[in-house]
Coordinates of C-alpha atoms and ligand atoms in Angstrom, one line a residue:
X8 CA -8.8 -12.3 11.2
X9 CA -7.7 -11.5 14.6
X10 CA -9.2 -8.5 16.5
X11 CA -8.0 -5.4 16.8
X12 CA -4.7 -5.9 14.8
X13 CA -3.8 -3.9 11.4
X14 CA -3.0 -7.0 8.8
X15 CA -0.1 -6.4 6.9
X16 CA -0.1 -8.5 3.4
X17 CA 3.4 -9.6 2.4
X18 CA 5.3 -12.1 0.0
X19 CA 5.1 -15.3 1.1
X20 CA 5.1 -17.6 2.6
X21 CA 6.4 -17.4 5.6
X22 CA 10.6 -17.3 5.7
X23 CA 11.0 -15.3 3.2
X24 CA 12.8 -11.9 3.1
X25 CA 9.9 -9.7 2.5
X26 CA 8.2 -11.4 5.5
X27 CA 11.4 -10.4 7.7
X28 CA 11.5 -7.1 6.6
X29 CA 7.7 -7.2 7.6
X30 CA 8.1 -8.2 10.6
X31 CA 10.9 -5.6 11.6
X32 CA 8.3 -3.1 10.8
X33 CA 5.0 -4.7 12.1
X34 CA 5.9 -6.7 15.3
X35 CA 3.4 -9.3 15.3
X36 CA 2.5 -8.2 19.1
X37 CA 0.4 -5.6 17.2
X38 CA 0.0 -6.6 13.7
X39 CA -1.5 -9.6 11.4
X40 CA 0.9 -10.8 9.2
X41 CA -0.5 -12.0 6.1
X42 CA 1.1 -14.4 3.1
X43 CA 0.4 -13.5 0.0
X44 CA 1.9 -15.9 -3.2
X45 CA 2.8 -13.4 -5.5
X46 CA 4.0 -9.7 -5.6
X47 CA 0.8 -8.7 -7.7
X48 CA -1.7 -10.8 -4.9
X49 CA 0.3 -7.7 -2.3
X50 CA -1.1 -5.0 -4.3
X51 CA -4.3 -6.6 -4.9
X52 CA -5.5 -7.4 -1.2
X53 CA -4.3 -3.5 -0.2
X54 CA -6.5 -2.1 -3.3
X55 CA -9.4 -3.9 -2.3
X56 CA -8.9 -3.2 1.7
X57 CA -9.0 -6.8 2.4
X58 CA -5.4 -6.0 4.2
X59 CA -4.3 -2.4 5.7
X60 CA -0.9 -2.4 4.5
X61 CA 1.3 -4.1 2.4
X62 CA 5.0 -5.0 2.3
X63 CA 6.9 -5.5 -1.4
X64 CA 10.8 -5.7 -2.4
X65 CA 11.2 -3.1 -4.5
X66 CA 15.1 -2.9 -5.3
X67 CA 18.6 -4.4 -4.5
X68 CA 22.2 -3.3 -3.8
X69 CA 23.8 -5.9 -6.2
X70 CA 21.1 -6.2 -8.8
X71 CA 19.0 -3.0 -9.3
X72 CA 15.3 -3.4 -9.4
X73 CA 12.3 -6.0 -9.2
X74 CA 11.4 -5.6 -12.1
X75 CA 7.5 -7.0 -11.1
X76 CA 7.3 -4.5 -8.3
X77 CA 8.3 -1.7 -11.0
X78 CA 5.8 -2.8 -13.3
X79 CA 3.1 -3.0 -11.2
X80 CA 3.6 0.7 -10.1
X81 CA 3.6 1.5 -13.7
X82 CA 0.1 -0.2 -13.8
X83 CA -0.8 -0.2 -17.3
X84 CA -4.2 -1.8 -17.1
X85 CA -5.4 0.7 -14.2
X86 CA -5.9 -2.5 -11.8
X87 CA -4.2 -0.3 -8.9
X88 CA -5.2 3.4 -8.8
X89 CA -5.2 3.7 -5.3
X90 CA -1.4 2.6 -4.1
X91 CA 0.2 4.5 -2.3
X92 CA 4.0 3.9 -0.9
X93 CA 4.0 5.1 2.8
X94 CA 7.1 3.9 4.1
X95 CA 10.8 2.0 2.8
X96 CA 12.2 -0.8 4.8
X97 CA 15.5 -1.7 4.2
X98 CA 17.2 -5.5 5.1
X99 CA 20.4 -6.6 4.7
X100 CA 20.4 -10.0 2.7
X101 CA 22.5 -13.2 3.6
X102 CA 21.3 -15.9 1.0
X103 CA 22.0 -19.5 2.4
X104 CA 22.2 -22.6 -0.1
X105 CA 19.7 -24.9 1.6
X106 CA 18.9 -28.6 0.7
X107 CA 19.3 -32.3 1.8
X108 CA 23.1 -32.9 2.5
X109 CA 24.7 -35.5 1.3
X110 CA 26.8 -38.1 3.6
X111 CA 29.9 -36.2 3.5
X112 CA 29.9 -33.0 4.7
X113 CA 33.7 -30.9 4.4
X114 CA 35.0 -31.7 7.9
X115 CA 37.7 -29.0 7.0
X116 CA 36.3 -26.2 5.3
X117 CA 39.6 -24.9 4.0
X118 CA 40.0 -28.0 1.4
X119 CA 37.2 -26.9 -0.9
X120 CA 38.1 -25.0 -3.7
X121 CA 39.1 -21.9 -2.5
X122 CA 38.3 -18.3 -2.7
X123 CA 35.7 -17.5 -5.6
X124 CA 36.1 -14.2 -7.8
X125 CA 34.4 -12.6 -10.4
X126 CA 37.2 -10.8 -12.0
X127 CA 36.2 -7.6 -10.9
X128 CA 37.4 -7.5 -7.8
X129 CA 34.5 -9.0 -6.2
X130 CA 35.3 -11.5 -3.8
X131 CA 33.0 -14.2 -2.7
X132 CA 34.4 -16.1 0.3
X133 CA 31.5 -18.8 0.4
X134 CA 32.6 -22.7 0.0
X135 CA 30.0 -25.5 0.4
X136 CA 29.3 -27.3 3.2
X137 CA 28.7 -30.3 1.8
X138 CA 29.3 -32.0 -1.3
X139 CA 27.0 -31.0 -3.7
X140 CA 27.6 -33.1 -7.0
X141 CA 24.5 -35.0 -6.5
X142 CA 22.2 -31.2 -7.1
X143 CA 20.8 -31.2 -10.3
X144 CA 18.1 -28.2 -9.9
X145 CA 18.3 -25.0 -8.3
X146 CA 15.3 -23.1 -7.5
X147 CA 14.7 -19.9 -6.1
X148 CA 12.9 -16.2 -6.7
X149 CA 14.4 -14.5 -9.9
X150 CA 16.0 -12.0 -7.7
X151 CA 18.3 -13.7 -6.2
X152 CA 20.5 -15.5 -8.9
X153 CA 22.4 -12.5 -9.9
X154 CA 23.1 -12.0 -6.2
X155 CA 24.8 -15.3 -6.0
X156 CA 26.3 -15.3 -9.6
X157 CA 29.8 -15.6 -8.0
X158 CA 28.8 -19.2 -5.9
X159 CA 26.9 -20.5 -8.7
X160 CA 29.2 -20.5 -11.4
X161 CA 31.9 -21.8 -9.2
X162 CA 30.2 -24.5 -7.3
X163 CA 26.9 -25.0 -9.3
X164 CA 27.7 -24.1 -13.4
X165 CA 25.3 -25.4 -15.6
X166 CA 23.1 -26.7 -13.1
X167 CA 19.6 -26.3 -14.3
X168 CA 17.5 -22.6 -12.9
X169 CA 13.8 -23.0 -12.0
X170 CA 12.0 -19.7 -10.9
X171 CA 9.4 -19.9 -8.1
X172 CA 7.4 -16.8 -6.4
X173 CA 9.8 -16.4 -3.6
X174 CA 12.9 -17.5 -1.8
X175 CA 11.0 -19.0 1.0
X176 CA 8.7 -20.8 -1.8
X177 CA 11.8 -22.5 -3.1
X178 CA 13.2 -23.6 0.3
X179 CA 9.7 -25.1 0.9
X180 CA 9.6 -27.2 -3.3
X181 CA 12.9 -28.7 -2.0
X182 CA 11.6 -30.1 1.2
X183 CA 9.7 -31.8 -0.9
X184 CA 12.3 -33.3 -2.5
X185 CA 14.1 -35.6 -0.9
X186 CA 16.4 -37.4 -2.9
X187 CA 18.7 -34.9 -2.6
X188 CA 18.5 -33.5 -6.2
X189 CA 16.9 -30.3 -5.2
X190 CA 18.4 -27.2 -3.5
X191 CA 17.1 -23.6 -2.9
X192 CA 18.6 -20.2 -2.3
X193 CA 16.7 -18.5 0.3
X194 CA 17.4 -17.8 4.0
X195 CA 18.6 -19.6 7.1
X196 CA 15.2 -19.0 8.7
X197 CA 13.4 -20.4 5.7
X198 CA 16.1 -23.7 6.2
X199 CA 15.4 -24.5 10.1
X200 CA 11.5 -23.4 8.9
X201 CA 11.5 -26.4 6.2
X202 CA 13.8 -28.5 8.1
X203 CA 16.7 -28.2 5.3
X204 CA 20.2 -28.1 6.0
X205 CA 22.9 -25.2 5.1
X206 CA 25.1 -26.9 2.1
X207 CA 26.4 -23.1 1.7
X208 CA 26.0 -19.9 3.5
X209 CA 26.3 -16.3 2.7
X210 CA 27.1 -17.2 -0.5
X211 CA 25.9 -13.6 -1.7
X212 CA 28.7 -11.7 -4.3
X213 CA 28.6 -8.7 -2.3
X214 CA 29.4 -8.4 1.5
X215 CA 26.7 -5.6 2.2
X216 CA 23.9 -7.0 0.3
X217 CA 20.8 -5.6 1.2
X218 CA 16.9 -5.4 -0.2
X219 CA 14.7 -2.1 -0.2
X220 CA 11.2 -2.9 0.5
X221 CA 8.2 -0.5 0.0
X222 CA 5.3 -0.4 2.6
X223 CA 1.8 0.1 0.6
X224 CA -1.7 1.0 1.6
X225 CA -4.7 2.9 0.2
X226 CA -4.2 6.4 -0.7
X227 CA -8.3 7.1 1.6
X228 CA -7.4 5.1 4.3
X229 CA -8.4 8.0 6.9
X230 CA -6.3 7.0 9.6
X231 CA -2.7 7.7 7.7
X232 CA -4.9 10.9 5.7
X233 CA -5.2 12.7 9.2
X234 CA -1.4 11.8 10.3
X235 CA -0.1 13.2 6.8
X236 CA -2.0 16.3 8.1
X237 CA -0.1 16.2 11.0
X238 CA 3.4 15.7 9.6
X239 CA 2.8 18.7 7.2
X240 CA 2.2 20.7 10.1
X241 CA 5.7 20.0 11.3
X242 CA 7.6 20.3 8.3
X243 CA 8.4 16.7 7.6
X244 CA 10.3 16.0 5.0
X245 CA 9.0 13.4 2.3
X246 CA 10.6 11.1 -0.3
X247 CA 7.5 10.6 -3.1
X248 CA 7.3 7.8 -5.5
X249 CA 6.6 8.9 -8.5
X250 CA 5.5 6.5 -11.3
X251 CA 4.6 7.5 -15.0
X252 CA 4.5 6.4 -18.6
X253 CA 5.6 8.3 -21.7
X254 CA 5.0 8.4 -25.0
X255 CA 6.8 5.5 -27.3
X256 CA 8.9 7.4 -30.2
X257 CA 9.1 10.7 -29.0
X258 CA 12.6 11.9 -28.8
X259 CA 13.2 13.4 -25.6
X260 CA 10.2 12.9 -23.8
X261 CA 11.4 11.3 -20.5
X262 CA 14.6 14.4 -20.4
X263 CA 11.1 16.8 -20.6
X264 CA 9.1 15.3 -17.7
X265 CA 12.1 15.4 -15.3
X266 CA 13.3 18.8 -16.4
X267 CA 10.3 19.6 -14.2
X268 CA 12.8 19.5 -11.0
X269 CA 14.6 22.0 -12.4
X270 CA 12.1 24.6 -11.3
X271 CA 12.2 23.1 -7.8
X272 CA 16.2 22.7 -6.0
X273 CA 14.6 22.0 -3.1
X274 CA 12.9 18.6 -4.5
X275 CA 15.9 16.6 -5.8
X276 CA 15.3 12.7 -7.4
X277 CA 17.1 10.1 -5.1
X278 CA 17.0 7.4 -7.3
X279 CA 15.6 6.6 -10.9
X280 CA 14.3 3.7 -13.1
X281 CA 13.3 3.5 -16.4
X282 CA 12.1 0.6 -18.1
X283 CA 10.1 -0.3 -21.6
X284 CA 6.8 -1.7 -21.1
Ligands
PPY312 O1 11.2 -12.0 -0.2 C1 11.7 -13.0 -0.8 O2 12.0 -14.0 -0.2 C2 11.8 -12.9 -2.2 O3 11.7 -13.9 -2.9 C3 12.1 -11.6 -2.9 C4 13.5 -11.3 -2.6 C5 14.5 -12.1 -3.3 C6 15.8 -11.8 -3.1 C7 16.2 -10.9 -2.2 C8 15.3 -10.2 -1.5 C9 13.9 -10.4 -1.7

């Protein structure tokens, strides 16, 4: 691990959207970026102080929360005690179709099939950039489908889904693929990363798509305990995460816990989740 540098754990590898909003936050002139595979691997190197900090999607504009980030918080096996959120970074999100072209690529745009629409008013302007009959499997993170619902059912219907750990994790599978069956949504940087080209891009539903990610470190980590001090002393103002469990079959019992706010105007929720375990 190089000297002197906080590490900063984040999903990986690298190319992916977590590790962008990452880097926006932890310029790597001062910081050790560090891939993790999974969302869970995050929270387990800050627990155990292998990394200082860690960087997790938490929600999205078009598609509401990550549901593994949620359920990690709600940590019902008491793997994570000592997570803390210190900090929200938020990215806006252009997904790119990325694979092997085929020969032909659409010299003139405009001859593909025209505008796609959802219906409801949501318009998604992306075409492909090359023909893509010849995909047969689409991977990418969970995440990300229903960001691109309005592409995919146009362009890619019925073409068989296969999860993977992260966007940049699926641009990387399809490298390996060369035959040309594969594709990945994930981001242009991931592409010129893995050496794929752009069959679509911004093929996102909603113009202003963009990712909230949560910062995480250990709530004893003495250097962020004495600037909390600090911040108290000058009045800042904090958004809290709070994360709890109620009991299954009681009528009521989630209305009782937040009637708490009640007592307090001055502490109002920004947003909430709920979610069965
Ligand atoms: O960070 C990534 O690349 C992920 O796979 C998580 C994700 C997925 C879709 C939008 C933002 C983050």
């Amino acid at each position: 691990m190089a000297q002197n540098k906080d590490s900063v754990a984040y999903l990986g590898p690298k190319a992916s959207y977590t590790h962008q909003a990452a880097l926006d936050r932890f310029p790597e002139t001062e910081h050790e970026l560090v891939p993790q595979t999974t969302i869970e691997d995050v929270f387990a190197s800050v627990q155990s102080g292998q990394v200082k900090q860690g960087v997790v999607p938490f929600e999205n504009s078009s598609n509401g929360s990550v549901v593994f980030t949620l359920d990690l918080f709600a940590d019902p096996t008491g793997k994570y005690p000592d997570i803390l959120v210190c900090g929200e970074i938020y990215l806006l999100v252009h997904h790119c179709l990325l694979g092997h072209a085929a020969n032909s690529s659409f010299s003139d745009k405009s001859t593909s099939n025209g505008t796609a629409t959802d219906g409801e008013g949501t318009t998604s302007p992306a075409k492909p950039l090359y023909d893509l009959s010849s995909v047969k499997k689409l991977y990418s993170h969970p995440q990300a489908w229903g960001q691109c619902n309005i592409f995919l059912s146009k362009y890619l219907k019925g073409i068989e889904r296969l999860d993977v750990s992260s966007t940049s994790k699926a641009a990387e599978v399809v490298a390996q693929d060369t035959t040309g069956a594969s594709a990945a949504i994930s981001s242009r940087v991931a592409g010129d990363l893995n050496g794929l080209e752009v069959l679509g891009e911004n093929i996102e539903d909603k113009a202003g798509n963009s990712t909230r990610f949560f910062v995480l470190r250990r709530k004893d980590d003495q250097t962020f305990v004495a600037a909390d001090g600090e911040a108290n002393e000058n009045e800042t103002r904090y958004k809290t995460l709070v994360s709890f469990t109620v009991a299954h079959g009681e009528t009521g019992a989630l209305a009782d816990c937040l009637a708490v706010f009640k007592k307090y105007p001055d502490h109002f929720i920004h947003t909430s989740n709920a979610k069965p375990c």
